Amino acid sequence: MLTQRETKPYVTPYVGGIVLGIVLFAAFFITGNGLGASGGMNRLLVVVEDWIAPWHVDRVPYLIDMAGGNRNPLDSWVVYVTLGTILGGFFSGWRHGRLKVEIDKGPRISNRNRLLMAFLGGTLMGYGARLARGCTSGQALSGGAVLSVGSWAFMLAVFAGGYALAYFVRKAWI
Amino acid sequence: MGEFPLPLTDMLGQNGAYLVYLVIGFAFGYTLEIAGFGKSTKLAAQFYLRDMTVLKVMFSAIVVAMVLIFLTSGLGLLDYNLIWVNPTYLWPGIIGGLIMGVGFIVGGFCPGTSIVSAATFKIDGIVFVLGVFFGIFLFGETVGLYEGFWHSSYMGRFTLPELFNADTGVVVVGVVIMALAAFAFAEFMEKRFGDRTQLTFPRWRFSAAGAVLAVGVTTLLVGQPTNADKWAAIAPEQEARLNERAVQIHPMELLTYMNDRGIITYVIDVRSESDFNQFHLIDAHHIPLASLLGTVSDLHLQPDNTLFVITSNDETAATEAWKILTAEAVPNVYILEGGINGWLTTFGDEEFKQQSFIADHPDDRLAYAFPLALGQRFPAANPNHDVFEDVEYTSKVVLTIKRGATSGGCG
């Protein structure tokens, strides 16, 4: 426990969804852009890569677009959305008494295996998100709301992939 | 139409614009957290039909944002052309989505939710974020091995109304109804598989569903603005620019930009196919007036430093095309002054001009007779800039930065 605040329950899903929808609409209405997460994380990573191995960044086409030569990978709106997401998540966690150092997991899995799976799952997510040119936020949520065909196909694929494998990893969760 | 999207950088400076994005991100992170998206067990429960929060939150957010976007677009407050719609790369998207679905159930998060989880000190969230960084790193190092696939099945800006060949309003209402059906299904599953003490089904959700459906139906009734509606809204201002001849550029100005490596010139030739085959400027795109609207989304996806120049034989058809593209908010569109005829008068060789001139040609028809349909192999299609360096003209092009969004969440 890092705070003395009482842990408050989460809001009803529909409340969360409606508020999220209004935030998404506001983003589009004010800026023309939707929301995103993996793009910002991508650029934060490239900063580190450019710092450690600029010669490498200058030779890989995918990285040149973001950080080749004098380009600053932080010079993009999505980076600031990502930084804001961190701050907003932290603030809400603090306000609602949910800042806790803990590992969320199912009852039948060890901490070590849970963390191994978290890392593996994260790796797959990061890889898939770049392959699909966006994650659940940038593709499914934002693209879905503006009726992009590719975003809807993507969204169905994410659910399909999750449901297809869920049975085989049930020990991790239930 | 008011200014859309807001010119944040002009209003607030670069840092001010980034501050706006920071605030939007803050609201995003806060909302994800209060919905319970920082907790992996809650997210994963979606896939065991015990707690359908993920589906409910995502679909309600999508339908709420969708009805508001298309209602404001119908009312002319927002320009759908200038909104970032993720371009469709069908198979990379589907394969990437399947990999992400697997990553979701293995790791318990998606990238956005893992950020929130890490921000509230969940160790599994932090480890997941590290995994995401590693995955992104791996992608950057390996995409070169299958670059072809990554760029395959590209369909540009392809939307559901286009796919179903249906009115936008109909699709909007259809998506709302589909989402409501999904919610009913989700609640049914939760009652069957979930922990009933943890679930709440507030009565007001029926009113909310009715309200969203009502906004959707209103959107359908209002309809989306046609090209003519959009032109009518901006006509007084834009007619003035046409009359002041602020958008008709001299052939020499176009030739100068064609030789400027910092600018991409995109010449749109709206003449008949036979005229186009007789002669056209080098690399010109043949787009007859009738099919121009269908190319608008492609034009919006051209790079920022693209200069669009429309040509007809004189200026009549080119001016019509200019109105269409300007109404659709395509940036940096100009008309070639005097059209192809003016171009040939400026750059054609003297002998050709004397022999081939048609003195009494009707308006917007070719003023020169070509012995052969040489297209862009005719010398004047690509004049040597240095030879004509002395031709004087008044520079009119003012390149503006795109008002629309230039990239999606993939940044």
CSV table of N, CA and C in Angstrom, one decimal, chain B residues 18-93:
chain,number,residue,atom,x,y,z
B,18,TYR,N,1.4,20.3,-28.5
B,18,TYR,CA,1.7,19.1,-27.8
B,18,TYR,C,1.1,19.0,-26.4
B,19,LEU,N,0.9,20.1,-25.8
B,19,LEU,CA,0.2,20.1,-24.5
B,19,LEU,C,-1.2,19.6,-24.6
B,20,VAL,N,-1.9,20.0,-25.7
B,20,VAL,CA,-3.3,19.6,-26.0
B,20,VAL,C,-3.3,18.0,-26.1
B,21,TYR,N,-2.3,17.5,-26.8
B,21,TYR,CA,-2.2,16.1,-27.0
B,21,TYR,C,-1.9,15.4,-25.6
B,22,LEU,N,-1.1,16.1,-24.8
B,22,LEU,CA,-0.9,15.5,-23.5
B,22,LEU,C,-2.2,15.4,-22.7
B,23,VAL,N,-3.0,16.5,-22.8
B,23,VAL,CA,-4.3,16.5,-22.0
B,23,VAL,C,-5.2,15.4,-22.6
B,24,ILE,N,-5.2,15.2,-23.9
B,24,ILE,CA,-6.1,14.2,-24.5
B,24,ILE,C,-5.6,12.8,-24.0
B,25,GLY,N,-4.3,12.6,-24.0
B,25,GLY,CA,-3.7,11.4,-23.5
B,25,GLY,C,-4.0,11.1,-22.0
B,26,PHE,N,-4.0,12.2,-21.2
B,26,PHE,CA,-4.3,12.2,-19.8
B,26,PHE,C,-5.8,11.6,-19.6
B,27,ALA,N,-6.7,12.2,-20.4
B,27,ALA,CA,-8.1,11.8,-20.3
B,27,ALA,C,-8.2,10.3,-20.7
B,28,PHE,N,-7.4,9.9,-21.7
B,28,PHE,CA,-7.4,8.6,-22.2
B,28,PHE,C,-7.0,7.6,-21.1
B,29,GLY,N,-5.8,7.9,-20.5
B,29,GLY,CA,-5.3,7.0,-19.5
B,29,GLY,C,-6.2,7.0,-18.3
B,30,TYR,N,-6.8,8.1,-17.9
B,30,TYR,CA,-7.7,8.2,-16.7
B,30,TYR,C,-8.9,7.3,-17.0
B,31,THR,N,-9.4,7.4,-18.2
B,31,THR,CA,-10.6,6.6,-18.5
B,31,THR,C,-10.4,5.1,-18.5
B,32,LEU,N,-9.2,4.8,-19.1
B,32,LEU,CA,-8.9,3.3,-19.1
B,32,LEU,C,-8.8,2.8,-17.7
B,33,GLU,N,-8.2,3.7,-16.8
B,33,GLU,CA,-8.0,3.2,-15.4
B,33,GLU,C,-9.3,3.0,-14.7
B,34,ILE,N,-10.2,4.0,-14.8
B,34,ILE,CA,-11.4,3.9,-14.1
B,34,ILE,C,-12.3,2.7,-14.6
B,35,ALA,N,-12.1,2.3,-15.8
B,35,ALA,CA,-12.9,1.2,-16.4
B,35,ALA,C,-12.3,-0.1,-16.0
B,36,GLY,N,-11.1,-0.1,-15.3
B,36,GLY,CA,-10.5,-1.4,-14.8
B,36,GLY,C,-9.6,-2.0,-15.8
B,37,PHE,N,-9.1,-1.2,-16.8
B,37,PHE,CA,-8.3,-1.7,-17.8
B,37,PHE,C,-6.8,-1.8,-17.4
B,38,GLY,N,-6.5,-1.4,-16.2
B,38,GLY,CA,-5.2,-1.6,-15.7
B,38,GLY,C,-5.0,-2.9,-15.0
B,39,LYS,N,-6.0,-3.7,-15.0
B,39,LYS,CA,-6.0,-5.0,-14.2
B,39,LYS,C,-6.1,-6.1,-15.2
B,40,SER,N,-5.0,-6.9,-15.3
B,40,SER,CA,-4.9,-8.0,-16.4
B,40,SER,C,-6.0,-9.0,-16.2
B,41,THR,N,-6.3,-9.4,-14.9
B,41,THR,CA,-7.2,-10.5,-14.7
B,41,THR,C,-8.6,-10.1,-15.2
B,42,LYS,N,-8.9,-8.8,-15.1
B,42,LYS,CA,-10.2,-8.3,-15.5
B,42,LYS,C,-10.3,-8.3,-17.1
B,43,LEU,N,-9.1,-7.9,-17.7
B,43,LEU,CA,-9.1,-7.9,-19.2
B,43,LEU,C,-9.2,-9.4,-19.7
B,44,ALA,N,-8.4,-10.3,-19.1
B,44,ALA,CA,-8.4,-11.6,-19.6
B,44,ALA,C,-9.7,-12.4,-19.4
B,45,ALA,N,-10.5,-11.9,-18.4
B,45,ALA,CA,-11.8,-12.6,-18.1
B,45,ALA,C,-12.7,-12.5,-19.3
B,46,GLN,N,-12.4,-11.5,-20.2
B,46,GLN,CA,-13.2,-11.3,-21.4
B,46,GLN,C,-13.2,-12.6,-22.2
B,47,PHE,N,-12.0,-13.3,-22.2
B,47,PHE,CA,-11.9,-14.4,-23.1
B,47,PHE,C,-12.4,-15.7,-22.5
B,48,TYR,N,-12.9,-15.6,-21.2
B,48,TYR,CA,-13.5,-16.8,-20.6
B,48,TYR,C,-15.0,-16.4,-20.3
B,49,LEU,N,-15.5,-15.4,-21.0
B,49,LEU,CA,-16.9,-15.0,-21.0
B,49,LEU,C,-17.4,-14.7,-19.5
B,50,ARG,N,-16.5,-14.4,-18.6
B,50,ARG,CA,-16.9,-14.1,-17.2
B,50,ARG,C,-17.2,-12.7,-17.0
B,51,ASP,N,-16.4,-11.8,-17.6
B,51,ASP,CA,-16.5,-10.4,-17.4
B,51,ASP,C,-16.2,-9.7,-18.8
B,52,MET,N,-17.3,-9.2,-19.4
B,52,MET,CA,-17.1,-8.8,-20.8
B,52,MET,C,-16.8,-7.3,-20.8
B,53,THR,N,-16.1,-6.8,-19.8
B,53,THR,CA,-15.8,-5.3,-19.8
B,53,THR,C,-15.1,-4.8,-21.0
B,54,VAL,N,-14.2,-5.6,-21.5
B,54,VAL,CA,-13.4,-5.2,-22.7
B,54,VAL,C,-14.4,-4.9,-23.9
B,55,LEU,N,-15.2,-5.9,-24.2
B,55,LEU,CA,-16.1,-5.7,-25.3
B,55,LEU,C,-17.1,-4.5,-25.1
B,56,LYS,N,-17.6,-4.4,-23.8
B,56,LYS,CA,-18.6,-3.4,-23.6
B,56,LYS,C,-17.9,-2.0,-23.7
B,57,VAL,N,-16.8,-1.8,-23.1
B,57,VAL,CA,-16.1,-0.5,-23.1
B,57,VAL,C,-15.7,-0.2,-24.5
B,58,MET,N,-15.1,-1.1,-25.2
B,58,MET,CA,-14.6,-0.8,-26.6
B,58,MET,C,-15.8,-0.5,-27.5
B,59,PHE,N,-16.8,-1.3,-27.5
B,59,PHE,CA,-17.9,-1.1,-28.4
B,59,PHE,C,-18.7,0.2,-28.1
B,60,SER,N,-18.9,0.4,-26.8
B,60,SER,CA,-19.7,1.6,-26.4
B,60,SER,C,-18.8,2.9,-26.8
B,61,ALA,N,-17.5,2.8,-26.6
B,61,ALA,CA,-16.7,3.9,-27.0
B,61,ALA,C,-16.8,4.2,-28.5
B,62,ILE,N,-16.7,3.1,-29.2
B,62,ILE,CA,-16.7,3.2,-30.7
B,62,ILE,C,-18.0,3.8,-31.2
B,63,VAL,N,-19.2,3.3,-30.7
B,63,VAL,CA,-20.4,3.8,-31.2
B,63,VAL,C,-20.7,5.2,-30.7
B,64,VAL,N,-20.3,5.6,-29.5
B,64,VAL,CA,-20.5,7.0,-29.1
B,64,VAL,C,-19.7,7.9,-29.9
B,65,ALA,N,-18.4,7.6,-30.1
B,65,ALA,CA,-17.5,8.4,-30.9
B,65,ALA,C,-18.0,8.5,-32.4
B,66,MET,N,-18.4,7.3,-32.9
B,66,MET,CA,-18.9,7.2,-34.3
B,66,MET,C,-20.1,8.1,-34.5
B,67,VAL,N,-21.1,8.0,-33.7
B,67,VAL,CA,-22.3,8.8,-34.0
B,67,VAL,C,-22.0,10.3,-33.8
B,68,LEU,N,-21.2,10.7,-32.9
B,68,LEU,CA,-20.8,12.1,-32.7
B,68,LEU,C,-20.0,12.6,-34.0
B,69,ILE,N,-19.1,11.8,-34.4
B,69,ILE,CA,-18.3,12.1,-35.6
B,69,ILE,C,-19.1,12.3,-36.8
B,70,PHE,N,-20.0,11.4,-37.1
B,70,PHE,CA,-20.8,11.5,-38.3
B,70,PHE,C,-22.0,12.5,-38.2
B,71,LEU,N,-22.4,12.7,-37.0
B,71,LEU,CA,-23.4,13.8,-36.8
B,71,LEU,C,-22.8,15.1,-37.1
B,72,THR,N,-21.6,15.4,-36.4
B,72,THR,CA,-21.0,16.7,-36.7
B,72,THR,C,-20.5,16.9,-38.1
B,73,SER,N,-20.1,15.7,-38.7
B,73,SER,CA,-19.8,15.8,-40.1
B,73,SER,C,-21.0,16.2,-41.0
B,74,GLY,N,-22.2,15.6,-40.6
B,74,GLY,CA,-23.4,15.9,-41.4
B,74,GLY,C,-23.8,17.3,-41.2
B,75,LEU,N,-23.5,17.9,-40.0
B,75,LEU,CA,-23.9,19.3,-39.8
B,75,LEU,C,-22.8,20.2,-40.3
B,76,GLY,N,-21.7,19.7,-40.9
B,76,GLY,CA,-20.7,20.6,-41.4
B,76,GLY,C,-19.8,21.2,-40.4
B,77,LEU,N,-19.7,20.6,-39.2
B,77,LEU,CA,-18.8,21.1,-38.2
B,77,LEU,C,-17.4,20.4,-38.3
B,78,LEU,N,-17.4,19.3,-38.9
B,78,LEU,CA,-16.2,18.5,-38.9
B,78,LEU,C,-16.1,17.9,-40.4
B,79,ASP,N,-14.9,17.9,-40.9
B,79,ASP,CA,-14.7,17.4,-42.3
B,79,ASP,C,-14.1,16.0,-42.3
B,80,TYR,N,-14.9,15.0,-42.7
B,80,TYR,CA,-14.5,13.6,-42.6
B,80,TYR,C,-13.2,13.4,-43.5
B,81,ASN,N,-13.1,14.2,-44.5
B,81,ASN,CA,-11.9,14.1,-45.4
B,81,ASN,C,-10.6,14.3,-44.6
B,82,LEU,N,-10.7,15.2,-43.6
B,82,LEU,CA,-9.5,15.6,-42.9
B,82,LEU,C,-9.3,14.8,-41.6
B,83,ILE,N,-10.1,13.8,-41.4
B,83,ILE,CA,-9.9,13.0,-40.2
B,83,ILE,C,-9.0,11.8,-40.6
B,84,TRP,N,-8.2,11.4,-39.7
B,84,TRP,CA,-7.3,10.3,-40.0
B,84,TRP,C,-8.1,9.0,-40.0
B,85,VAL,N,-8.2,8.4,-41.2
B,85,VAL,CA,-8.9,7.0,-41.2
B,85,VAL,C,-7.8,6.1,-41.6
B,86,ASN,N,-7.5,5.1,-40.7
B,86,ASN,CA,-6.4,4.2,-40.9
B,86,ASN,C,-6.5,3.6,-42.3
B,87,PRO,N,-5.5,3.7,-43.1
B,87,PRO,CA,-5.5,3.1,-44.4
B,87,PRO,C,-5.5,1.5,-44.2
B,88,THR,N,-6.2,0.9,-45.1
B,88,THR,CA,-6.3,-0.6,-45.0
B,88,THR,C,-5.2,-1.3,-45.7
B,89,TYR,N,-4.4,-2.1,-44.9
B,89,TYR,CA,-3.5,-3.1,-45.4
B,89,TYR,C,-4.1,-4.4,-44.9
B,90,LEU,N,-4.9,-5.0,-45.7
B,90,LEU,CA,-5.8,-6.0,-45.1
B,90,LEU,C,-5.0,-7.2,-44.4
B,91,TRP,N,-4.1,-7.9,-45.2
B,91,TRP,CA,-3.5,-9.1,-44.6
B,91,TRP,C,-2.5,-8.8,-43.5
B,92,PRO,N,-1.6,-7.8,-43.7
B,92,PRO,CA,-0.8,-7.4,-42.5
B,92,PRO,C,-1.6,-7.1,-41.3
B,93,GLY,N,-2.8,-6.4,-41.5
B,93,GLY,CA,-3.6,-6.1,-40.3
B,93,GLY,C,-4.2,-7.3,-39.7
